[in-house]
Short mmCIF file of C-alpha atoms in Angstrom, two decimals:
data_model
loop_
_atom_site.label_atom_id
_atom_site.label_comp_id
_atom_site.label_asym_id
_atom_site.label_seq_id
_atom_site.Cartn_x
_atom_site.Cartn_y
_atom_site.Cartn_z
CA MET C 9 -3.40 -2.42 -18.46
CA LYS C 10 -2.48 1.06 -19.59
CA ALA C 11 -5.35 3.07 -21.06
CA GLU C 12 -5.19 6.74 -21.98
CA LEU C 13 -6.67 9.41 -24.21
CA VAL C 14 -4.32 10.46 -27.00
CA GLU C 15 -4.58 13.07 -29.73
CA ILE C 16 -3.75 12.05 -33.29
CA ASN C 17 -3.93 14.69 -36.02
CA GLY C 18 -6.21 16.78 -33.83
CA VAL C 19 -8.60 13.89 -33.12
CA HIS C 20 -8.90 12.19 -29.74
CA LYS C 21 -8.47 8.42 -29.64
CA ILE C 22 -8.25 5.80 -26.91
CA CYS C 23 -4.95 3.99 -26.51
CA ILE C 24 -5.08 0.62 -24.72
CA ASN C 25 -1.80 -1.22 -24.19
CA GLY C 26 -0.28 0.63 -27.12
CA GLU C 27 -3.13 -0.01 -29.58
CA ILE C 28 -5.26 2.85 -30.88
CA TYR C 29 -9.07 2.63 -30.87
CA ASN C 30 -11.70 5.03 -32.11
CA PRO C 31 -13.70 6.41 -29.15
CA VAL C 32 -16.89 4.58 -30.14
CA SER C 33 -18.47 2.14 -27.71
CA PHE C 34 -21.46 -0.20 -27.61
CA ARG C 35 -23.70 0.46 -24.62
CA SER C 36 -27.09 -0.96 -23.73
CA PHE C 37 -28.83 -1.24 -20.37
CA TRP C 38 -30.34 -4.53 -21.57
CA PRO C 39 -27.68 -6.02 -23.86
CA GLN C 40 -28.56 -9.20 -25.74
CA PRO C 41 -25.99 -11.85 -26.75
CA ASN C 42 -26.70 -11.64 -30.49
CA THR C 43 -26.47 -7.84 -30.42
CA VAL C 44 -23.16 -7.90 -28.58
CA ASN C 45 -21.82 -10.47 -31.04
CA ASN C 46 -22.98 -8.45 -34.05
CA PHE C 47 -21.22 -5.34 -32.80
CA GLU C 48 -17.98 -7.25 -32.34
CA LYS C 49 -18.28 -8.77 -35.82
CA HIS C 50 -18.52 -5.23 -37.20
CA GLY C 51 -15.31 -4.15 -35.52
CA PHE C 52 -16.42 -2.69 -32.21
CA ARG C 53 -13.87 -3.37 -29.47
CA LEU C 54 -15.15 -1.07 -26.72
CA MET C 55 -18.25 -2.02 -24.74
CA SER C 56 -19.88 -1.10 -21.44
CA ILE C 57 -21.03 -3.19 -18.49
CA PHE C 58 -23.52 -1.86 -15.95
CA PRO C 59 -24.02 -3.72 -12.64
CA SER C 60 -27.16 -2.20 -11.12
CA GLY C 61 -30.19 -3.14 -9.08
CA ILE C 62 -31.91 0.24 -9.33
CA LEU C 63 -35.24 0.79 -11.08
CA CYS C 64 -35.14 3.46 -13.77
CA SER C 65 -37.78 6.20 -14.09
CA LEU C 66 -39.94 3.75 -16.07
CA LYS C 67 -39.98 1.51 -12.97
CA VAL C 68 -38.12 -1.33 -14.66
CA PRO C 69 -34.60 -2.48 -13.68
CA TYR C 70 -31.65 -0.79 -15.33
CA SER C 71 -30.04 -4.22 -15.57
CA GLN C 72 -31.67 -7.56 -16.32
CA PHE C 73 -28.87 -9.42 -14.54
CA GLY C 74 -29.94 -8.53 -11.00
CA GLU C 75 -28.46 -6.60 -8.09
CA VAL C 76 -24.79 -6.93 -7.16
CA TRP C 77 -24.62 -4.57 -4.16
CA GLU C 78 -26.78 -6.29 -1.54
CA GLY C 79 -25.45 -4.81 1.69
CA GLU C 80 -22.50 -3.14 3.33
CA GLY C 81 -19.59 -5.18 2.00
CA LYS C 82 -22.04 -7.84 0.73
CA TYR C 83 -22.18 -8.64 -2.98
CA ASN C 84 -23.88 -11.03 -5.34
CA TRP C 85 -20.89 -11.73 -7.56
CA GLU C 86 -22.82 -14.35 -9.50
CA ASN C 87 -25.04 -11.62 -10.97
CA LEU C 88 -21.94 -9.68 -11.97
CA ARG C 89 -20.35 -12.75 -13.57
CA LYS C 90 -23.51 -13.47 -15.58
CA GLN C 91 -23.25 -10.06 -17.21
CA ILE C 92 -19.50 -10.06 -17.85
CA ASP C 93 -19.46 -13.68 -19.03
CA MET C 94 -22.15 -12.89 -21.58
CA PHE C 95 -19.94 -10.15 -23.02
CA VAL C 96 -16.78 -12.25 -22.90
CA GLU C 97 -18.51 -15.15 -24.65
CA ASN C 98 -19.97 -13.02 -27.43
CA ALA C 99 -17.23 -10.41 -27.75
CA PRO C 100 -14.02 -12.09 -26.58
CA ASN C 101 -11.79 -9.36 -27.99
CA ALA C 102 -13.64 -6.46 -26.37
CA TYR C 103 -12.49 -4.13 -23.62
CA PHE C 104 -15.01 -2.84 -21.10
CA SER C 105 -15.86 0.46 -19.50
CA LEU C 106 -17.37 -0.19 -16.08
CA MET C 107 -20.41 1.91 -15.16
CA VAL C 108 -20.60 1.95 -11.35
CA HIS C 109 -24.10 2.76 -10.06
CA LEU C 110 -23.54 4.46 -6.71
CA ASP C 111 -27.13 5.39 -5.85
CA THR C 112 -28.55 4.40 -2.46
CA ARG C 113 -30.13 0.96 -2.41
CA ASP C 114 -33.25 0.01 -0.46
CA TRP C 115 -31.19 -1.80 2.18
CA PHE C 116 -29.08 1.33 2.75
CA LEU C 117 -32.14 3.57 3.12
CA LYS C 118 -33.68 1.11 5.56
CA GLU C 119 -30.52 1.07 7.67
CA ASN C 120 -30.16 4.86 7.46
CA PRO C 121 -33.69 6.36 7.59
CA GLU C 122 -32.28 9.88 7.90
CA CYS C 123 -30.87 9.51 4.38
CA SER C 124 -32.80 10.39 1.21
CA ASP C 125 -32.83 8.40 -2.02
CA THR C 126 -29.97 9.78 -4.12
CA PHE C 127 -31.66 8.80 -7.38
CA LYS C 128 -34.26 11.52 -6.80
CA TYR C 129 -32.84 13.71 -4.02
CA LEU C 130 -29.13 13.74 -4.80
CA ALA C 131 -28.42 17.23 -3.43
CA GLN C 132 -29.91 16.26 -0.06
CA THR C 133 -27.69 13.22 0.29
CA CYS C 134 -24.43 13.80 -1.54
CA GLY C 135 -22.91 15.47 1.50
CA TYR C 136 -23.84 12.51 3.73
CA GLN C 137 -20.50 10.98 4.65
CA LYS C 138 -21.86 7.54 5.46
CA TRP C 139 -23.25 7.13 1.93
CA ARG C 140 -20.08 8.53 0.40
CA GLU C 141 -17.96 5.99 2.27
CA SER C 142 -20.30 3.09 1.52
CA ALA C 143 -20.46 3.98 -2.19
CA ALA C 144 -16.68 4.34 -2.36
CA ARG C 145 -16.24 0.91 -0.79
CA PHE C 146 -18.63 -0.63 -3.32
CA MET C 147 -16.74 1.01 -6.18
CA CYS C 148 -13.35 -0.21 -4.96
CA ASP C 149 -14.57 -3.75 -4.20
CA LEU C 150 -16.23 -3.97 -7.62
CA ILE C 151 -13.08 -2.86 -9.45
CA ASP C 152 -10.88 -5.19 -7.37
CA TYR C 153 -13.11 -8.18 -8.10
CA ILE C 154 -13.14 -7.55 -11.84
CA ASP C 155 -9.39 -6.96 -11.91
CA GLU C 156 -8.86 -10.29 -10.16
CA HIS C 157 -11.27 -12.41 -12.19
CA TYR C 158 -11.21 -10.57 -15.53
CA PRO C 159 -7.72 -9.08 -15.77
CA GLU C 160 -6.83 -6.73 -18.62
CA LYS C 161 -10.48 -6.17 -19.52
CA VAL C 162 -11.59 -2.86 -17.94
CA TYR C 163 -10.12 0.22 -19.59
CA ALA C 164 -12.29 2.91 -17.95
CA VAL C 165 -14.60 3.49 -14.99
CA PHE C 166 -17.64 5.80 -15.00
CA LEU C 167 -19.44 6.81 -11.80
CA PHE C 168 -23.24 7.06 -12.00
CA ALA C 169 -25.69 8.57 -9.50
CA GLY C 170 -28.71 10.84 -9.37
CA GLY C 171 -31.51 11.28 -11.87
CA THR C 172 -31.06 9.33 -15.13
CA CYS C 173 -27.67 8.24 -13.70
CA GLU C 174 -26.27 11.64 -14.75
CA TRP C 175 -25.84 13.38 -11.38
CA TYR C 176 -29.13 15.30 -11.62
CA THR C 177 -31.24 16.18 -8.62
CA SER C 178 -34.65 15.36 -10.02
CA ASP C 179 -36.54 17.07 -7.21
CA ASP C 180 -34.97 20.01 -5.38
CA LYS C 181 -37.65 22.62 -4.86
CA GLY C 182 -36.13 23.90 -1.67
CA TYR C 183 -37.35 21.09 0.55
CA TYR C 184 -35.84 21.32 4.00
CA HIS C 185 -33.63 18.44 5.06
CA PRO C 186 -31.42 18.49 8.18
CA LEU C 187 -28.54 16.66 6.48
CA LYS C 188 -28.52 19.11 3.60
CA GLU C 189 -28.68 22.09 5.94
CA GLN C 190 -25.76 20.77 7.98
CA VAL C 191 -23.62 20.31 4.87
CA TYR C 192 -24.70 23.74 3.62
CA GLN C 193 -23.62 25.33 6.90
CA ASN C 194 -20.25 23.58 6.70
CA TRP C 195 -19.84 24.75 3.11
CA LEU C 196 -20.47 28.37 4.14
CA SER C 197 -18.56 28.00 7.44
CA ASP C 198 -21.59 29.45 9.19
CA LYS C 199 -23.52 27.30 11.66
CA LYS C 200 -26.33 29.87 11.90
CA THR C 201 -27.22 29.87 8.19
CA LYS C 202 -30.56 28.35 7.23
CA LEU C 203 -31.52 26.82 3.91
CA PRO C 204 -33.44 29.28 1.70
CA ASN C 205 -37.11 28.47 1.22
CA PHE C 206 -38.82 27.79 -2.10
CA GLU C 207 -39.74 31.41 -2.73
CA GLU C 208 -36.24 32.64 -1.99
CA LEU C 209 -34.70 30.04 -4.28
CA HIS C 210 -36.89 30.69 -7.29
CA ASN C 211 -37.59 34.42 -7.28
CA THR C 212 -35.70 36.51 -9.85
CA ASP C 213 -35.45 40.23 -10.58
CA TYR C 214 -34.53 40.68 -14.23
CA GLY C 215 -36.08 37.88 -16.24
CA ILE C 216 -33.99 34.83 -15.39
CA PHE C 217 -31.36 36.92 -13.57
CA ARG C 218 -31.10 37.64 -9.85
CA HIS C 219 -29.94 40.79 -8.14
CA PRO C 220 -26.54 39.80 -6.67
CA GLU C 221 -27.20 41.47 -3.32
CA LYS C 222 -30.96 41.03 -2.86
CA ARG C 223 -30.85 37.36 -3.90
CA LYS C 224 -27.47 36.44 -2.47
CA GLU C 225 -28.90 33.60 -0.35
CA ALA C 226 -30.34 31.94 -3.46
CA ILE C 227 -27.09 32.47 -5.36
CA TRP C 228 -25.13 30.90 -2.52
CA TYR C 229 -27.47 27.94 -2.39
CA TRP C 230 -27.40 27.17 -6.13
CA ARG C 231 -23.64 27.47 -6.13
CA PHE C 232 -23.54 25.02 -3.20
CA HIS C 233 -25.96 22.71 -5.02
CA ASN C 234 -23.64 22.47 -8.02
CA GLU C 235 -20.41 22.33 -6.04
CA ILE C 236 -21.47 19.55 -3.67
CA ILE C 237 -22.50 17.35 -6.61
CA ARG C 238 -19.30 18.19 -8.51
CA ILE C 239 -17.23 17.18 -5.49
CA ASN C 240 -18.96 13.79 -5.40
CA CYS C 241 -18.38 13.28 -9.13
CA ASN C 242 -14.67 13.89 -8.66
CA LYS C 243 -14.19 12.10 -5.36
CA PRO C 244 -16.97 9.89 -3.97
CA ASP C 245 -15.09 9.28 -0.72
#
């Protein structure tokens, strides 16, 4: 499959195998067969699939099909097939964007107690190489499986992690964490640097603005916070 963004008369479109599609997609965390079918009947050809076993902030599963990522290199492919088969049956002409949920699972946190839950504490964990490698393996294995069993169906891949699946750190009030401090020191190339405390991180001098010299530690930290998450968005491994 060849999928790319193209510009036609100043408007961006999606080109899949030479055919042009408007960049409008059906997405639902709890898709129902009749809804999927109705969207296809009304001309929608782009849809999203979301294999996930994570609970959302409402404490209900993001996906009603069940967890796929059950351990390091261990997958419940049946749960994945249930979701994709429902789409294929009700929208046989659709192409899919794959939403890969990279957040730490309970089994990973149990095996790595030094690691924080990325769904809430993303900035504390996104520099943790073991999670990065495990998440990258899951992503690659997931794509490989779909390519093998559902060829020519996936036109795009989106990586999800953090609060609301949008790479937010829901809770970063300056809590100390040794993993975060180690990554912060590496980022600054200074092994003696300590993480700023809550007061240092949140004090300002001119309304919402900080004095660039007096508050340089806070400025460094918030730049690190954004950069370390950006790096994970671009390259999970």
